[in-house]
Tab-separated table of C-alpha atoms in Angstrom:
chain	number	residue	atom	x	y	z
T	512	UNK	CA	-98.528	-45.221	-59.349
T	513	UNK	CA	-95.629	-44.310	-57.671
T	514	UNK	CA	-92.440	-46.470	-57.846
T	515	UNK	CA	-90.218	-47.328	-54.953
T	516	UNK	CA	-86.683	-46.372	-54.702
T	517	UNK	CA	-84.121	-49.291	-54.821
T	518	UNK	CA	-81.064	-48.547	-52.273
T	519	UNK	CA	-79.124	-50.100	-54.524
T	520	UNK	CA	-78.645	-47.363	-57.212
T	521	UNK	CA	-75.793	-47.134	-58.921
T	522	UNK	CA	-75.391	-43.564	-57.357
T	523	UNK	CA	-76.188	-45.349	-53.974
T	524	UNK	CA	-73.197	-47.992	-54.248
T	525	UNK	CA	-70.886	-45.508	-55.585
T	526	UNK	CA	-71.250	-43.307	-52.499
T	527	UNK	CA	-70.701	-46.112	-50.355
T	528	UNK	CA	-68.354	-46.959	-52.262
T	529	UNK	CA	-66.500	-43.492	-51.711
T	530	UNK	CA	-67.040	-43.789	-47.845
T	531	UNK	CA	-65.788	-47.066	-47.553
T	532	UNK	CA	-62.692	-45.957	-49.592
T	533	UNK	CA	-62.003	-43.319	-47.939
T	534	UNK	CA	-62.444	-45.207	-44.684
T	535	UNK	CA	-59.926	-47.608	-45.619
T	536	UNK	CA	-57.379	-44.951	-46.548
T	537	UNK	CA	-57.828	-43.550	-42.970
T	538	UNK	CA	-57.146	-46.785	-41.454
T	539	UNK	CA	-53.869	-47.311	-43.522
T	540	UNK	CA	-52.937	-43.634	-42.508
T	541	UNK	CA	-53.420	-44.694	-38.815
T	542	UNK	CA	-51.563	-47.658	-39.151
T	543	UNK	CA	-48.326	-46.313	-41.336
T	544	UNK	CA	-48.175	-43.462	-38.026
T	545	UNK	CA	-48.195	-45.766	-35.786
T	546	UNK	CA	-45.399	-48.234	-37.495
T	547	UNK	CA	-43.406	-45.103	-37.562
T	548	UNK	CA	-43.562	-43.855	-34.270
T	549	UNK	CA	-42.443	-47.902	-33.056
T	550	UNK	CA	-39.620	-47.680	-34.932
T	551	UNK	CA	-38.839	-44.119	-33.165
T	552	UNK	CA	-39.230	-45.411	-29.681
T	553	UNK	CA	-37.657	-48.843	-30.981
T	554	UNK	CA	-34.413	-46.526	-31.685
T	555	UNK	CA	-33.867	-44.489	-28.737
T	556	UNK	CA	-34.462	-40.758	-28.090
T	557	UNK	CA	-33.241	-38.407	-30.493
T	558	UNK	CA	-30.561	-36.268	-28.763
T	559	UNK	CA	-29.574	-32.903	-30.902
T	560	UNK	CA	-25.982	-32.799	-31.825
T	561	UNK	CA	-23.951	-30.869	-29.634
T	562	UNK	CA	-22.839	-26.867	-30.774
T	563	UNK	CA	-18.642	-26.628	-31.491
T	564	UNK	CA	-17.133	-24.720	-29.206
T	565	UNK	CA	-14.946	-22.077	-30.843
T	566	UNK	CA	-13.384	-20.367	-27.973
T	567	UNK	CA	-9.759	-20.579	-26.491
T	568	UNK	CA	-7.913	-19.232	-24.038
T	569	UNK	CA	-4.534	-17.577	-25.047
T	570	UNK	CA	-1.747	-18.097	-22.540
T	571	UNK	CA	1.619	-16.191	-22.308
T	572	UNK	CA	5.094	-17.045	-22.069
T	573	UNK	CA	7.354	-15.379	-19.561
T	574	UNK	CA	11.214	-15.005	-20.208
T	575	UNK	CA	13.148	-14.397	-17.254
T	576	UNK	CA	16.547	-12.829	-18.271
T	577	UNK	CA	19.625	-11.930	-15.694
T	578	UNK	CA	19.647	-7.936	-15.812
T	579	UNK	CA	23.697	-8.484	-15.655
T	580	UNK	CA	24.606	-11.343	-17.762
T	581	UNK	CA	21.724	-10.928	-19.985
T	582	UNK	CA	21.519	-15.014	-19.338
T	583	UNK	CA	18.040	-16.498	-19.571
T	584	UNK	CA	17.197	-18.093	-15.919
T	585	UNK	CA	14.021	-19.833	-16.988
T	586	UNK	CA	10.658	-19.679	-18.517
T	587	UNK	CA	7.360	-19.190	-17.082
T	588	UNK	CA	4.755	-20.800	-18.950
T	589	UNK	CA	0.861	-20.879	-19.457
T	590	UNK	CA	0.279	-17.483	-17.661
T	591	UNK	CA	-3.594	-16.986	-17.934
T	592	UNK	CA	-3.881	-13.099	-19.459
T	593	UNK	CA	-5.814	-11.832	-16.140
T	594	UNK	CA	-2.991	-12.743	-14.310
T	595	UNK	CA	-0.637	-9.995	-12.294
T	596	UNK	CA	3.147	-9.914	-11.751
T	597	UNK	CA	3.095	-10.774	-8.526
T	598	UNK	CA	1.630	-14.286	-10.088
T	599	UNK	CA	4.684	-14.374	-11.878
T	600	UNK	CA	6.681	-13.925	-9.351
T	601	UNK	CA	5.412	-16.927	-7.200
T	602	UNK	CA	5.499	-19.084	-10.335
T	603	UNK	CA	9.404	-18.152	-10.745
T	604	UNK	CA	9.718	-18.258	-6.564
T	605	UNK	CA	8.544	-22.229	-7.463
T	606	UNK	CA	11.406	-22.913	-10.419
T	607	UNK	CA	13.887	-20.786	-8.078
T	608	UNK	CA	12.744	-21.058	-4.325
T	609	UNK	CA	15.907	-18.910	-3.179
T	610	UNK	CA	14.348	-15.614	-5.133
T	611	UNK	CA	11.250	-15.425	-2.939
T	612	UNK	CA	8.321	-13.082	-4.780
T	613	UNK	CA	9.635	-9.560	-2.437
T	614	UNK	CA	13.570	-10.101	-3.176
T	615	UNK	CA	12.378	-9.854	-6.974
T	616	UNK	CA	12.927	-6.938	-9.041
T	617	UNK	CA	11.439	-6.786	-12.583
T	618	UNK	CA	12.064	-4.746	-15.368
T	619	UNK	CA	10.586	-4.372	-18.648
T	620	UNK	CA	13.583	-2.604	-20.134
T	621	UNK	CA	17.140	-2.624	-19.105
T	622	UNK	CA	17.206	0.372	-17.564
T	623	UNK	CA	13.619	1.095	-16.721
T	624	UNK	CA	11.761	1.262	-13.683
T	625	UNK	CA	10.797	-1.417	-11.159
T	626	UNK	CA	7.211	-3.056	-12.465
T	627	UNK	CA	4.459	-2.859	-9.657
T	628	UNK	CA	3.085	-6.273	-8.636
T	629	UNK	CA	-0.147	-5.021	-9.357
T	630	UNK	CA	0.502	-4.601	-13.147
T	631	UNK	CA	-1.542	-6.915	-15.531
T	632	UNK	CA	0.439	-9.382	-17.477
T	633	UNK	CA	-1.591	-8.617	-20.389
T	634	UNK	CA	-0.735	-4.740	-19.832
T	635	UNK	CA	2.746	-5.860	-20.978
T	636	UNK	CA	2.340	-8.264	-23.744
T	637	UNK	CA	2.848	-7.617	-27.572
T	638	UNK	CA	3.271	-10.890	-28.518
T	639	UNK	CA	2.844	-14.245	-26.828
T	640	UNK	CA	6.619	-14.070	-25.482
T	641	UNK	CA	7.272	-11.366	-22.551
T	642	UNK	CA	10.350	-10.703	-21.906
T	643	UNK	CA	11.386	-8.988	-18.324
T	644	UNK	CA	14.510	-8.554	-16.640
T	645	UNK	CA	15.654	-10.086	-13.007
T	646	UNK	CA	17.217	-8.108	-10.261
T	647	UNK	CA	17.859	-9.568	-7.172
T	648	UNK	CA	16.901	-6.833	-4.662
T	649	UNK	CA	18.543	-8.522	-1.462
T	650	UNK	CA	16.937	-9.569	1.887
T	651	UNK	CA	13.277	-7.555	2.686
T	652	UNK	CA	11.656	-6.472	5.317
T	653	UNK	CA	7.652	-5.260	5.640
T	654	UNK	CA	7.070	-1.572	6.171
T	655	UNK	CA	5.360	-2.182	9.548
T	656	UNK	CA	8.942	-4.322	11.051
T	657	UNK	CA	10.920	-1.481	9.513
T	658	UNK	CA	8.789	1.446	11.568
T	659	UNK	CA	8.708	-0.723	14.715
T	660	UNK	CA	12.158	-1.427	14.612
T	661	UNK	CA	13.237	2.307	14.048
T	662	UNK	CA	11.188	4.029	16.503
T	663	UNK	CA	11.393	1.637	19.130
T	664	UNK	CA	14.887	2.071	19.328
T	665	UNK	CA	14.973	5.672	20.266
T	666	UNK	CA	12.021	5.080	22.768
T	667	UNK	CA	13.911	2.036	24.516
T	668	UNK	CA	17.468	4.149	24.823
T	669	UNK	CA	16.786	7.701	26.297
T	670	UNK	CA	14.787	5.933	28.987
T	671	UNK	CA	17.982	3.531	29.750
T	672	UNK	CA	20.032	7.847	29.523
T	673	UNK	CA	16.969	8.775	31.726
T	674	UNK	CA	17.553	6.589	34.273
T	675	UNK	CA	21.434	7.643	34.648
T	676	UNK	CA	22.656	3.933	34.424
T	677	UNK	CA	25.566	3.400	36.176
T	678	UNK	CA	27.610	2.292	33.580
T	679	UNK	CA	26.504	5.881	31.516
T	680	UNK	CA	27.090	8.601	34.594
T	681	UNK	CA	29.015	8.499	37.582
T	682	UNK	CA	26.807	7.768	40.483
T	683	UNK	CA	28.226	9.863	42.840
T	684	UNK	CA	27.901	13.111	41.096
T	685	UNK	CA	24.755	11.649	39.467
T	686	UNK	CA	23.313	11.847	43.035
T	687	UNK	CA	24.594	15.188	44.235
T	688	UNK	CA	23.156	17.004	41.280
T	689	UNK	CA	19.324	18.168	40.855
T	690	UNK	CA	17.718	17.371	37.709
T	691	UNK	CA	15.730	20.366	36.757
T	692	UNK	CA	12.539	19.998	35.349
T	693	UNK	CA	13.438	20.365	31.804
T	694	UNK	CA	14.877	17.239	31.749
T	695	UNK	CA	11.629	15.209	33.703
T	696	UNK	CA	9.773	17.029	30.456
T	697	UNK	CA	12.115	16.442	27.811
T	698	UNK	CA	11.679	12.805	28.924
T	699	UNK	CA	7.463	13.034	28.699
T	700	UNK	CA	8.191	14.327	24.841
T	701	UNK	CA	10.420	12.426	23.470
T	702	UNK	CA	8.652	9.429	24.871
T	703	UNK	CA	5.307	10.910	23.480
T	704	UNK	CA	6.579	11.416	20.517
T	705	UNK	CA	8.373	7.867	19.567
T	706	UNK	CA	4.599	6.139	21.317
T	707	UNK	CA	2.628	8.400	18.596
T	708	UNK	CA	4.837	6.734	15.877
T	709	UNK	CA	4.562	3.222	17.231
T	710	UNK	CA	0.932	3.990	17.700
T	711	UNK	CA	0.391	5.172	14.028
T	712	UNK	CA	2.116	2.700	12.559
T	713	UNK	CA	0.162	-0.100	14.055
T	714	UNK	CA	-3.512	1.196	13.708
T	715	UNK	CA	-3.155	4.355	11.231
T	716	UNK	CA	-0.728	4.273	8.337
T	717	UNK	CA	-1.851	1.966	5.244
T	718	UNK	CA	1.559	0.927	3.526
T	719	UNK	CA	1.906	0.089	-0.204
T	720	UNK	CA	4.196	-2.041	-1.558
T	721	UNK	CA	4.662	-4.373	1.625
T	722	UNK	CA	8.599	-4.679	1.455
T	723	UNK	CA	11.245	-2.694	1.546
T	724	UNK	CA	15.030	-3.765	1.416
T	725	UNK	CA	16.848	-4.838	5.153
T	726	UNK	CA	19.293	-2.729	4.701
T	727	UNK	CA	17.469	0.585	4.766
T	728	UNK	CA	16.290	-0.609	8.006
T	729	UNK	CA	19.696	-0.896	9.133
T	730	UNK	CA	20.607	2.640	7.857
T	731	UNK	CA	17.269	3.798	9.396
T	732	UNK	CA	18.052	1.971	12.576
T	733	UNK	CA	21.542	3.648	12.667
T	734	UNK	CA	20.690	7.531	12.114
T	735	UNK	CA	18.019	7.421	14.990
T	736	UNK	CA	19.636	5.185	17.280
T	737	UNK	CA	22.758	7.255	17.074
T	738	UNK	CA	21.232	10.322	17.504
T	739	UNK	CA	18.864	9.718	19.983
T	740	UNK	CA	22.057	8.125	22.227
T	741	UNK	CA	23.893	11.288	21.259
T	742	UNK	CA	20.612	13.725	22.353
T	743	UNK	CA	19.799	11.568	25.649
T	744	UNK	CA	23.117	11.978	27.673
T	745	UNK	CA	23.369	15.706	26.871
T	746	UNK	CA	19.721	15.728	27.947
T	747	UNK	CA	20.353	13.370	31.258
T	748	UNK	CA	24.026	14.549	31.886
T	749	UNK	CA	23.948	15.604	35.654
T	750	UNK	CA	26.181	18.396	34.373
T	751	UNK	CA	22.980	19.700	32.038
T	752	UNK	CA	22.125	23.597	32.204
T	753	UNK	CA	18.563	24.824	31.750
T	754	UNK	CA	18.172	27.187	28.860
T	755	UNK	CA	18.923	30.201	29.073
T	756	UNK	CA	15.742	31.964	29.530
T	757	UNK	CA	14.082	29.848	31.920
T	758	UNK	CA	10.878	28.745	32.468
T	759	UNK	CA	9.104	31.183	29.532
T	760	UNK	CA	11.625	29.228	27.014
T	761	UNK	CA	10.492	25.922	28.248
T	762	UNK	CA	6.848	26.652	28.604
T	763	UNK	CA	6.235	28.622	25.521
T	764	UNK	CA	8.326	25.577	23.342
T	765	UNK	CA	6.851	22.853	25.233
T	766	UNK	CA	3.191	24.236	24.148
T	767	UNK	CA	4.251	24.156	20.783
T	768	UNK	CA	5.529	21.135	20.594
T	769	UNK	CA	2.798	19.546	21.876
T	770	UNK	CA	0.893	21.502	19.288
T	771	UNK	CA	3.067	20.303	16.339
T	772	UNK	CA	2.416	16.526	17.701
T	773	UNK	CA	-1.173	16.819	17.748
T	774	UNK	CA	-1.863	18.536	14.256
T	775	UNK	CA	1.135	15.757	13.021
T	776	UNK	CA	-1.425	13.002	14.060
T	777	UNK	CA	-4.718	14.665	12.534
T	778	UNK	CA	-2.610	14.808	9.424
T	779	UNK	CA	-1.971	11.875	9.574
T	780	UNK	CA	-5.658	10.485	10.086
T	781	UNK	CA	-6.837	12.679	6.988
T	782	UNK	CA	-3.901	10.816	4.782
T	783	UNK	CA	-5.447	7.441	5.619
T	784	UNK	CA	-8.856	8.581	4.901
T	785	UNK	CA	-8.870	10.380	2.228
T	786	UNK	CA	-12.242	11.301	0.377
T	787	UNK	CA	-13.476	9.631	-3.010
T	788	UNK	CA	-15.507	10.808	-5.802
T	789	UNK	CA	-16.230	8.388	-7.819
T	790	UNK	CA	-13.989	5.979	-8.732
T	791	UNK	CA	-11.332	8.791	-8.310
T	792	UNK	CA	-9.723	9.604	-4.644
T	793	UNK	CA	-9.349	13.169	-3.623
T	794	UNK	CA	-6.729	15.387	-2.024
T	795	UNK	CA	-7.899	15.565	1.777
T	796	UNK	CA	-9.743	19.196	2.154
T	797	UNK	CA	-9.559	20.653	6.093
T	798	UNK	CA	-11.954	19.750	8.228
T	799	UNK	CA	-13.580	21.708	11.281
T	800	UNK	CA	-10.516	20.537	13.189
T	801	UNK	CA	-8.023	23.630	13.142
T	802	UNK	CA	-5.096	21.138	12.646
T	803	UNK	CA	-6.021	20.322	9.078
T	804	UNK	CA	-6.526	24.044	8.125
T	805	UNK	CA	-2.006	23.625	6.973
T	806	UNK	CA	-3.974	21.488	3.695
T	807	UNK	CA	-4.455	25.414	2.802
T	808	UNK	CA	-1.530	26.431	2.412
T	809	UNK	CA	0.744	22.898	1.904
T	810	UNK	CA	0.489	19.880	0.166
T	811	UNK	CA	2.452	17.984	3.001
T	812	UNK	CA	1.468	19.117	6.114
T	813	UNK	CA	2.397	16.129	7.884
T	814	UNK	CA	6.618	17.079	7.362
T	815	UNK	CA	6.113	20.782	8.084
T	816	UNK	CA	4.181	19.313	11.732
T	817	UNK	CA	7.566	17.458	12.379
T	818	UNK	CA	9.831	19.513	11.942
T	819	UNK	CA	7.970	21.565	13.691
T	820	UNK	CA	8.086	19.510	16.452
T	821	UNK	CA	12.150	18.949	16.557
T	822	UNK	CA	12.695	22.647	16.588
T	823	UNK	CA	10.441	23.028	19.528
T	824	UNK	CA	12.214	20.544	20.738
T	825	UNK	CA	15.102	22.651	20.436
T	826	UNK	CA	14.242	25.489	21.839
T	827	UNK	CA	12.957	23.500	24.820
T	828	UNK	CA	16.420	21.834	25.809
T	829	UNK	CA	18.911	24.279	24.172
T	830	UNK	CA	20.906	21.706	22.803
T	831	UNK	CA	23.655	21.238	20.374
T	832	UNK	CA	22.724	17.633	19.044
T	833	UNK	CA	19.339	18.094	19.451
T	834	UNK	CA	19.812	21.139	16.929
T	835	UNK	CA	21.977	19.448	14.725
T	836	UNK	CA	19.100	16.341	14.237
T	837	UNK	CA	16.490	19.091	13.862
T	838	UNK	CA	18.338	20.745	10.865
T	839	UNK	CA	19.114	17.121	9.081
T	840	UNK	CA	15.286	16.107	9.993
T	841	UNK	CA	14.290	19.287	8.077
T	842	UNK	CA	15.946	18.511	5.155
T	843	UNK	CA	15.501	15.415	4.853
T	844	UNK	CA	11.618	15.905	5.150
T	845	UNK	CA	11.871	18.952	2.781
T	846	UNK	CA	13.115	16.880	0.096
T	847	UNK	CA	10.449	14.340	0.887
T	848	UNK	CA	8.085	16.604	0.494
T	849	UNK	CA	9.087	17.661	-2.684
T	850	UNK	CA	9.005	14.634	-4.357
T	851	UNK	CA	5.680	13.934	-2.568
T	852	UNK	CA	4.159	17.350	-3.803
T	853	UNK	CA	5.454	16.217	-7.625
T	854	UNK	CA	3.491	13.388	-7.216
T	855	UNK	CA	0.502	15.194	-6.098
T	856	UNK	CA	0.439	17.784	-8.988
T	857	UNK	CA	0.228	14.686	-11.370
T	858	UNK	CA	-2.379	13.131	-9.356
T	859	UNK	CA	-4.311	16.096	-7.499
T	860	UNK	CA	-3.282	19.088	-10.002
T	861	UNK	CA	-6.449	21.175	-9.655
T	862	UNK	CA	-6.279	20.866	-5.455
T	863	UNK	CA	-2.488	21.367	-4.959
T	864	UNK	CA	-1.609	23.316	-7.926
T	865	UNK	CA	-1.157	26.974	-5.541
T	866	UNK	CA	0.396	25.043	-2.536
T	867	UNK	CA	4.110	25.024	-1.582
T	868	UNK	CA	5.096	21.512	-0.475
T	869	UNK	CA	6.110	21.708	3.139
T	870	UNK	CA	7.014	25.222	3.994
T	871	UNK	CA	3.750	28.060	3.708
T	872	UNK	CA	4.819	30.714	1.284
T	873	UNK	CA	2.899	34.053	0.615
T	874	UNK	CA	1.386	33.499	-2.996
């Protein structure tokens, strides 16, 4: 006879037993989770604490010393290290508005050179304190005022000779004598040649350096003015002779004057646009233009084109003051040149290294 099974073993109970406990340990679980997570919420969100910064900015003092006196003037402070001299300079033109930022010259040593405005402050620094010397480097003047000034001068005053003003010439024996042509072309030249200069000055030339002291315009203004007064009534007199060979003379030099004015300006085109490679700009090669062919042989074409066109000049009136500014012009523009070519070496050695600076030589 089978017996029946009672579901109320003791193996049955004890498994119930172990469900039941392990039910109520779930439960607990549950609830001791969510008891936590209240008293999250109850306290707010949980922001992460925020990272030290470690970084800071190093600024620089400036010391402004008088170059003479050796006195301090004042002391420009919290300079930012990406900052140039020229920022210096407006900081001091601030603490001393009657040095604006072109009147001021400074030096790193005594006796050393001008500093470009261009030069990082942080270039200069070896400690936190920079020390530069003032020079006050009088009243300036931009480039562009000082070329407009000087050549519009000369333009202005042999058309006032040209015209045989009555307080230059006597009128009387202005109207008796006959102007040859020479003059009428001399006129068309010299006027061409001033324009070309205005010209250039206002749509060609890039200047560096914007300022330049007033009275260097003054001495500027003075050598050409004079000159050109002294050239025009020779030029205009109504006593003027016609060189001495005639037409030839004055054909064959105006041609090359003309010449000499036109390579001057493709020169002087090529200058402002000069090639790069690379980060690095390169001595202007010639081009097809036969003008630019003198970069063969020179490494300032654009002086060896003027004077040039002053001796043509010469040749053209046969005069004595026009030959006398010719021969100054040349050496002034030769020793231009040769501190120009010096310059180049350093900067365009392999291009220039077998060129002469202004006058073509036979290597």
């Amino acid at each position: 006879m089978l017996k029946r099974q009672n579901p109320s073993t003791p193996e049955h109970s004890k498994d119930l037993a172990a469900d039941g406990g392990a039910l109520s340990m779930s439960h607990n679980d549950s609830r001791s989770v969510f008891n936590l997570s209240q008293l999250v919420l109850s306290a707010g969100q949980i922001k992460p604490s925020p990272a030290l910064k470690h970084s800071k900015i190093t600024y620089f003092e400036v010391e402004i010393v008088d170059m003479q006196s050796k006195k301090q003037i004042c002391i420009v402070d919290k300079v930012p290290p990406a900052s140039t001299l020229l920022d210096v300079k407006h900081k001091f033109h601030k603490a001393c508005p009657q040095w604006y930022p072109s009147r001021v010259g400074l030096q790193l040593e005594r006796n050393g050179p001008f500093l470009k405005d261009s030069i990082s402050i942080q270039s200069l620094a070896v400690s936190s304190i920079i020390t530069l010397y003032f020079t006050d480097l009088g009243q300036q003047v931009g480039w562009t005022t000082f070329f407009l000034t000087e050549y519009t001068g000369p333009l202005l005053i042999y058309l006032l000779f040209y015209i045989r003003l009555s307080t230059i010439y006597d009128q009387v024996e202005s109207r008796k004598n006959f102007r040859h042509p020479v003059v009428h072309l001399a006129c068309f030249c010299h006027c061409l040649h001033y324009i070309r200069h205005l010209l250039e000055t206002l749509f060609v030339h890039k200047f560096s350096e914007g300022h330049t002291p007033l009275k260097n315009m003054i001495k500027g203004c003075a050598f050409y003015w004079g000159f050109t007064s002294w050239i025009a009534y020779y030029i205009n007199h109504p006593r003027y002779t016609p060189p001495s060979f005639g037409h030839k003379q004055v054909s064959y030099a105006a041609l090359a004057f003309l010449m000499c004015e036109a390579g001057n300006h493709f020169i002087n085109v090529a200058l402002a646009h000069q090639p790069n490679s690379g980060n690095r700009t390169c001595f202007p090669s010639p081009t097809y233009n036969p003008f630019t062919w003198l970069f063969l042989l020179v490494s300032c074409p654009n002086y060896t084109y003027e004077a040039g066109s002053w001796i043509s000049f010469t040749v053209m009136t046969q005069t004595l003051p026009v030959g006398i500014f010719a021969f100054l012009m040349v050496i002034q523009m030769s020793l231009w040149a040769q501190k120009k070519h010096k310059l180049y070496l350093k900067r365009f050695y392999p291009e220039v290294r077998r060129k002469a600076a202004m006058i073509p030589i036979i290597f």
